[in-house]
Amino acid sequence: MSADPAEPVYRNPVLDADWSDPDVIRVGDDFYLTASSFGRVPGLPLLHSRDLVNWTLVGHALQRLEPESEFAAPRHDCGVWAPSLRHHDGRFWIFWGDPDRGVFQVNAPEIRGPWTRPHLVKAGKGLIDPCPLWDDETGEAYLVHAWAKSRSGVKNRLTGHRMHPHGTELLDEGKVIVDGDRIPGWFTLEGPKLYRHDGWFWIFAPAGGVETGWQGAFRSRAFFGPYEEKVVLEQKDTDVNGPHQGGWVRTPSGEDWFLHFQQRGAYGRVVHLQPMRWGGGGGWPVIGDDGAPVAEHRRPDLPPQPPAAPATDDDFPGGRPGRQWQWTANPRDGWATHHSADGLRLTCVRTPDAHDLRALPNVLTQRLPGTPCTVEVDLRLDDGEPGARAGLAVLGDAYSWIGLQRGPDGTVRLVHRFAETAADQERDAAPPRPAPGGRARLRVDIDAGARCRFSYDTGNTGDTANTADTGDGAGQGGFRPSGQVFAATPWRWVGALLGLVALAPTGQGHAGTATFTQFRIRIQEKRADR
């Protein structure tokens, strides 16, 4: 939700959706943020703000994942992990770790690009969460990264390197500069962000796991250590679990702020803004309310800005999806057709995986809002072959979708299907129903706890299978509920996603298209009867 600049305070989270592992910088009067995108394309989202509270999505730095063949199918927990965003020598730089291939970087003269193709800085498995530092005092450059035990057998340590100032290569074999196993009580040390401040090298790094952990700070007079540590942000008696992994930024007036995530189940990792100051107890940073997250706080000392938030609604002008949409793998030509009118025209892609949306690369997704909402979209299933289908999905380790499917006799029916986490194919969530004209408006009401209630309106006054009134005009000629409540689930590292999909079983020839129009997300207050 966007924040009203007339209010003297802001409320957390400032980004109430899955903007995982955020990092932030300031360039002049502008603030920029990037986040993990894992296996979705385009990757490396780029957000802009003038007040650290209201953010808009202005683009992506990575148009395709490489090597392309490895990301031709969904790899939901692979790809782009925990990027670091920096501005140096007149260019924007993003470093990230692909846990299967190594440390990459891209750079650009402007935040909107053009961005270079990915450059491999350090090859290896399990190299994650890299962060560079160009030391203006000495002219030296450095890089620190963490380790993923799933790929390397190593974790809970940070490795440091000297880096070529061009950012293209490392100049040594690296050295463990912080070993979490040597710090009593610390585990899963990761996500380092590297800074220079007040004559010290600083590493801000979380530990303890995403749901239960804390934010640490480490400092040393020399890059390679030794480092001393301190916990600077933890849950304490708040309801903000695992507050950690983010970035420090300073405003033009000298205020310090820290942006970090909170893991919220199906909603993914939402982003909080914490006040920060230096000098607590020997020059250490103090984050939040004496080390505890704040739910609300005085706004940063920055010029008031109009309310803003990353876009969600879309009319798909010219058949093009907005910046908020990402494919579940590298897209191919022909999945979406550009045209002169509004509406997203998706090809019903033939696939042997028609029984499981989780395996499809051609699902167009956006983040699930972190607050109760209603999602709606109009769908028309255009002329096509039997078995062609399309719909609106809530997608995670388990999923449910509602949409239209063409039968063997050429008629179109409203279908609603789901698949449990361990299931390898979907089942009907409700009986198929007539959809005359091959059209429907589809709806998902998402309550607190990501509990999803599906409904539809086919405009069919003859469908009396379920005419219960939902309070939203349901009944004859209005929205009718479908199936049982579905509790959205996250992926391994990713929150649940909203998805638009068109597909068909394997066969010969073109299977037709589906057209989506008027995609809307309406944020709502929690209803008392739910």
Short mmCIF file of N, CA and C in Angstrom, two decimals, residues 59-154:
data_model
loop_
_atom_site.label_atom_id
_atom_site.label_comp_id
_atom_site.label_asym_id
_atom_site.label_seq_id
_atom_site.Cartn_x
_atom_site.Cartn_y
_atom_site.Cartn_z
N GLY A 59 11.84 -0.79 -13.51
CA GLY A 59 12.40 -1.67 -14.52
C GLY A 59 13.08 -2.88 -13.91
N HIS A 60 13.84 -3.58 -14.75
CA HIS A 60 14.62 -4.75 -14.34
C HIS A 60 15.99 -4.67 -14.99
N ALA A 61 17.00 -5.16 -14.29
CA ALA A 61 18.36 -5.11 -14.82
C ALA A 61 18.74 -6.36 -15.61
N LEU A 62 17.93 -7.40 -15.50
CA LEU A 62 18.28 -8.69 -16.12
C LEU A 62 17.10 -9.16 -16.96
N GLN A 63 17.28 -9.15 -18.28
CA GLN A 63 16.17 -9.49 -19.17
C GLN A 63 16.01 -10.99 -19.38
N ARG A 64 17.09 -11.75 -19.24
CA ARG A 64 17.03 -13.20 -19.39
C ARG A 64 18.04 -13.83 -18.45
N LEU A 65 17.75 -15.03 -17.99
CA LEU A 65 18.66 -15.76 -17.13
C LEU A 65 19.60 -16.62 -17.98
N GLU A 66 20.85 -16.68 -17.58
CA GLU A 66 21.85 -17.44 -18.32
C GLU A 66 22.46 -18.51 -17.43
N PRO A 67 22.90 -19.66 -18.03
CA PRO A 67 22.70 -20.02 -19.44
C PRO A 67 21.23 -20.27 -19.73
N GLU A 68 20.80 -19.83 -20.91
CA GLU A 68 19.37 -19.82 -21.23
C GLU A 68 18.76 -21.22 -21.17
N SER A 69 19.51 -22.21 -21.58
CA SER A 69 18.95 -23.56 -21.62
C SER A 69 18.62 -24.07 -20.21
N GLU A 70 19.37 -23.64 -19.20
CA GLU A 70 19.11 -24.09 -17.83
C GLU A 70 17.87 -23.45 -17.24
N PHE A 71 17.44 -22.34 -17.80
CA PHE A 71 16.26 -21.65 -17.29
C PHE A 71 15.13 -21.63 -18.33
N ALA A 72 15.10 -22.67 -19.18
CA ALA A 72 13.99 -22.83 -20.12
C ALA A 72 12.77 -23.40 -19.42
N ALA A 73 12.97 -24.01 -18.27
CA ALA A 73 11.88 -24.54 -17.43
C ALA A 73 12.01 -23.89 -16.05
N PRO A 74 10.93 -23.87 -15.28
CA PRO A 74 10.98 -23.21 -13.96
C PRO A 74 12.03 -23.82 -13.04
N ARG A 75 12.77 -22.94 -12.38
CA ARG A 75 13.69 -23.33 -11.30
C ARG A 75 13.47 -22.29 -10.20
N HIS A 76 12.40 -22.52 -9.45
CA HIS A 76 11.86 -21.47 -8.59
C HIS A 76 12.80 -21.04 -7.48
N ASP A 77 13.70 -21.91 -7.01
CA ASP A 77 14.58 -21.53 -5.92
C ASP A 77 16.03 -21.36 -6.39
N CYS A 78 16.23 -21.18 -7.67
CA CYS A 78 17.57 -20.99 -8.24
C CYS A 78 17.68 -19.59 -8.83
N GLY A 79 18.74 -19.34 -9.59
CA GLY A 79 18.86 -18.07 -10.31
C GLY A 79 19.48 -16.97 -9.50
N VAL A 80 18.74 -15.89 -9.28
CA VAL A 80 19.26 -14.66 -8.69
C VAL A 80 18.98 -14.64 -7.19
N TRP A 81 20.04 -14.80 -6.40
CA TRP A 81 19.93 -14.75 -4.93
C TRP A 81 20.57 -13.46 -4.41
N ALA A 82 19.85 -12.76 -3.54
CA ALA A 82 20.36 -11.68 -2.68
C ALA A 82 21.35 -10.75 -3.38
N PRO A 83 20.89 -9.88 -4.26
CA PRO A 83 21.80 -8.97 -4.95
C PRO A 83 22.23 -7.81 -4.06
N SER A 84 23.34 -7.20 -4.44
CA SER A 84 23.82 -5.95 -3.83
C SER A 84 23.87 -4.88 -4.90
N LEU A 85 23.34 -3.71 -4.58
CA LEU A 85 23.27 -2.58 -5.51
C LEU A 85 24.24 -1.50 -5.04
N ARG A 86 25.08 -1.01 -5.95
CA ARG A 86 26.02 0.05 -5.62
C ARG A 86 26.11 1.05 -6.78
N HIS A 87 26.63 2.25 -6.47
CA HIS A 87 26.90 3.27 -7.49
C HIS A 87 28.35 3.68 -7.34
N HIS A 88 29.13 3.50 -8.41
CA HIS A 88 30.56 3.78 -8.37
C HIS A 88 31.02 4.24 -9.74
N ASP A 89 31.85 5.29 -9.75
CA ASP A 89 32.47 5.77 -10.98
C ASP A 89 31.43 6.09 -12.05
N GLY A 90 30.32 6.67 -11.61
CA GLY A 90 29.29 7.09 -12.55
C GLY A 90 28.41 5.98 -13.09
N ARG A 91 28.51 4.78 -12.52
CA ARG A 91 27.71 3.66 -13.00
C ARG A 91 27.00 2.95 -11.84
N PHE A 92 25.87 2.34 -12.16
CA PHE A 92 25.18 1.47 -11.23
C PHE A 92 25.71 0.05 -11.40
N TRP A 93 25.90 -0.63 -10.27
CA TRP A 93 26.43 -2.00 -10.28
C TRP A 93 25.52 -2.89 -9.45
N ILE A 94 25.26 -4.09 -9.94
CA ILE A 94 24.56 -5.10 -9.16
C ILE A 94 25.37 -6.39 -9.20
N PHE A 95 25.69 -6.90 -8.03
CA PHE A 95 26.34 -8.19 -7.87
C PHE A 95 25.35 -9.15 -7.23
N TRP A 96 25.32 -10.39 -7.69
CA TRP A 96 24.47 -11.40 -7.06
C TRP A 96 25.13 -12.76 -7.17
N GLY A 97 24.62 -13.69 -6.38
CA GLY A 97 25.12 -15.05 -6.43
C GLY A 97 24.10 -15.99 -7.02
N ASP A 98 24.50 -16.73 -8.04
CA ASP A 98 23.74 -17.88 -8.52
C ASP A 98 24.32 -19.08 -7.78
N PRO A 99 23.54 -19.74 -6.91
CA PRO A 99 24.13 -20.77 -6.06
C PRO A 99 24.72 -21.95 -6.81
N ASP A 100 24.36 -22.10 -8.09
CA ASP A 100 24.87 -23.22 -8.88
C ASP A 100 26.04 -22.83 -9.78
N ARG A 101 26.29 -21.51 -9.95
CA ARG A 101 27.31 -21.11 -10.92
C ARG A 101 28.34 -20.15 -10.39
N GLY A 102 27.97 -19.25 -9.47
CA GLY A 102 28.95 -18.34 -8.93
C GLY A 102 28.45 -16.92 -8.80
N VAL A 103 29.40 -15.99 -8.67
CA VAL A 103 29.11 -14.58 -8.46
C VAL A 103 29.09 -13.85 -9.80
N PHE A 104 28.00 -13.12 -10.05
CA PHE A 104 27.83 -12.37 -11.30
C PHE A 104 27.69 -10.88 -10.99
N GLN A 105 27.94 -10.08 -12.03
CA GLN A 105 27.62 -8.65 -11.94
C GLN A 105 27.11 -8.14 -13.27
N VAL A 106 26.27 -7.10 -13.19
CA VAL A 106 25.88 -6.29 -14.34
C VAL A 106 26.05 -4.83 -13.93
N ASN A 107 26.19 -3.95 -14.93
CA ASN A 107 26.32 -2.53 -14.62
C ASN A 107 25.71 -1.70 -15.73
N ALA A 108 25.43 -0.43 -15.42
CA ALA A 108 24.74 0.44 -16.37
C ALA A 108 25.03 1.90 -16.03
N PRO A 109 24.96 2.80 -17.03
CA PRO A 109 25.19 4.22 -16.75
C PRO A 109 24.00 4.89 -16.07
N GLU A 110 22.80 4.33 -16.25
CA GLU A 110 21.57 4.85 -15.64
C GLU A 110 20.80 3.69 -15.06
N ILE A 111 19.94 3.98 -14.07
CA ILE A 111 19.22 2.90 -13.42
C ILE A 111 18.31 2.17 -14.41
N ARG A 112 17.81 2.86 -15.42
CA ARG A 112 16.94 2.23 -16.41
C ARG A 112 17.74 1.59 -17.55
N GLY A 113 19.06 1.62 -17.44
CA GLY A 113 19.88 0.93 -18.42
C GLY A 113 20.48 1.87 -19.46
N PRO A 114 21.09 1.26 -20.49
CA PRO A 114 21.13 -0.19 -20.75
C PRO A 114 22.10 -0.92 -19.82
N TRP A 115 21.68 -2.10 -19.34
CA TRP A 115 22.51 -2.91 -18.47
C TRP A 115 23.33 -3.90 -19.30
N THR A 116 24.55 -4.15 -18.85
CA THR A 116 25.40 -5.11 -19.53
C THR A 116 24.85 -6.52 -19.35
N ARG A 117 25.34 -7.43 -20.16
CA ARG A 117 25.02 -8.84 -19.94
C ARG A 117 25.76 -9.34 -18.70
N PRO A 118 25.25 -10.38 -18.05
CA PRO A 118 25.90 -10.88 -16.83
C PRO A 118 27.35 -11.27 -17.08
N HIS A 119 28.20 -10.85 -16.15
CA HIS A 119 29.63 -11.19 -16.20
C HIS A 119 29.96 -12.04 -14.98
N LEU A 120 30.57 -13.19 -15.19
CA LEU A 120 30.93 -14.09 -14.11
C LEU A 120 32.22 -13.60 -13.44
N VAL A 121 32.11 -13.18 -12.20
CA VAL A 121 33.25 -12.64 -11.45
C VAL A 121 34.00 -13.76 -10.72
N LYS A 122 33.27 -14.72 -10.17
CA LYS A 122 33.89 -15.84 -9.48
C LYS A 122 33.03 -17.08 -9.69
N ALA A 123 33.59 -18.11 -10.30
CA ALA A 123 32.86 -19.34 -10.54
C ALA A 123 32.92 -20.24 -9.32
N GLY A 124 31.85 -21.01 -9.12
CA GLY A 124 31.84 -21.97 -8.02
C GLY A 124 30.44 -22.24 -7.53
N LYS A 125 30.25 -23.33 -6.86
CA LYS A 125 28.96 -23.69 -6.30
C LYS A 125 28.84 -23.18 -4.87
N GLY A 126 27.65 -22.71 -4.55
CA GLY A 126 27.37 -22.27 -3.19
C GLY A 126 27.85 -20.88 -2.85
N LEU A 127 28.30 -20.10 -3.84
CA LEU A 127 28.75 -18.73 -3.60
C LEU A 127 27.53 -17.81 -3.68
N ILE A 128 27.14 -17.22 -2.57
CA ILE A 128 25.90 -16.44 -2.53
C ILE A 128 26.13 -15.10 -1.83
N ASP A 129 25.16 -14.21 -2.03
CA ASP A 129 25.06 -12.95 -1.30
C ASP A 129 26.32 -12.08 -1.41
N PRO A 130 26.87 -11.89 -2.61
CA PRO A 130 28.09 -11.08 -2.72
C PRO A 130 27.80 -9.59 -2.55
N CYS A 131 28.79 -8.88 -2.05
CA CYS A 131 28.67 -7.42 -1.96
C CYS A 131 30.04 -6.79 -2.21
N PRO A 132 30.14 -5.84 -3.14
CA PRO A 132 31.41 -5.17 -3.41
C PRO A 132 31.59 -3.93 -2.55
N LEU A 133 32.82 -3.46 -2.46
CA LEU A 133 33.12 -2.17 -1.85
C LEU A 133 34.29 -1.55 -2.59
N TRP A 134 34.09 -0.33 -3.07
CA TRP A 134 35.18 0.47 -3.60
C TRP A 134 35.57 1.46 -2.51
N ASP A 135 36.78 1.33 -1.99
CA ASP A 135 37.25 2.14 -0.87
C ASP A 135 37.80 3.45 -1.40
N ASP A 136 37.06 4.53 -1.21
CA ASP A 136 37.49 5.83 -1.72
C ASP A 136 38.75 6.33 -1.02
N GLU A 137 39.03 5.84 0.19
CA GLU A 137 40.20 6.31 0.93
C GLU A 137 41.50 5.75 0.35
N THR A 138 41.45 4.53 -0.15
CA THR A 138 42.69 3.87 -0.61
C THR A 138 42.69 3.56 -2.10
N GLY A 139 41.53 3.60 -2.75
CA GLY A 139 41.44 3.20 -4.15
C GLY A 139 41.35 1.70 -4.34
N GLU A 140 41.37 0.95 -3.25
CA GLU A 140 41.24 -0.51 -3.34
C GLU A 140 39.78 -0.90 -3.49
N ALA A 141 39.56 -2.12 -4.00
CA ALA A 141 38.21 -2.67 -4.12
C ALA A 141 38.19 -4.05 -3.48
N TYR A 142 37.05 -4.39 -2.90
CA TYR A 142 36.91 -5.64 -2.17
C TYR A 142 35.55 -6.28 -2.49
N LEU A 143 35.44 -7.54 -2.14
CA LEU A 143 34.17 -8.25 -2.27
C LEU A 143 34.06 -9.26 -1.14
N VAL A 144 32.87 -9.36 -0.57
CA VAL A 144 32.59 -10.36 0.46
C VAL A 144 31.39 -11.18 0.00
N HIS A 145 31.38 -12.48 0.35
CA HIS A 145 30.23 -13.30 0.01
C HIS A 145 30.02 -14.36 1.08
N ALA A 146 28.82 -14.95 1.06
CA ALA A 146 28.46 -16.02 1.99
C ALA A 146 28.44 -17.34 1.23
N TRP A 147 27.99 -18.40 1.92
CA TRP A 147 28.01 -19.75 1.36
C TRP A 147 26.67 -20.44 1.57
N ALA A 148 26.24 -21.19 0.55
CA ALA A 148 25.04 -22.02 0.64
C ALA A 148 25.45 -23.47 0.86
N LYS A 149 25.10 -24.02 2.02
CA LYS A 149 25.50 -25.38 2.34
C LYS A 149 24.91 -26.39 1.38
N SER A 150 23.72 -26.11 0.82
CA SER A 150 23.07 -27.05 -0.09
C SER A 150 23.91 -27.32 -1.32
N ARG A 151 24.78 -26.39 -1.71
CA ARG A 151 25.61 -26.57 -2.90
C ARG A 151 27.07 -26.83 -2.56
N SER A 152 27.55 -26.26 -1.45
CA SER A 152 28.99 -26.30 -1.17
C SER A 152 29.35 -27.14 0.04
N GLY A 153 28.37 -27.49 0.87
CA GLY A 153 28.67 -28.17 2.12
C GLY A 153 29.19 -27.24 3.19
N VAL A 154 29.22 -25.93 2.90
CA VAL A 154 29.76 -24.93 3.81
C VAL A 154 28.70 -23.87 4.07
#
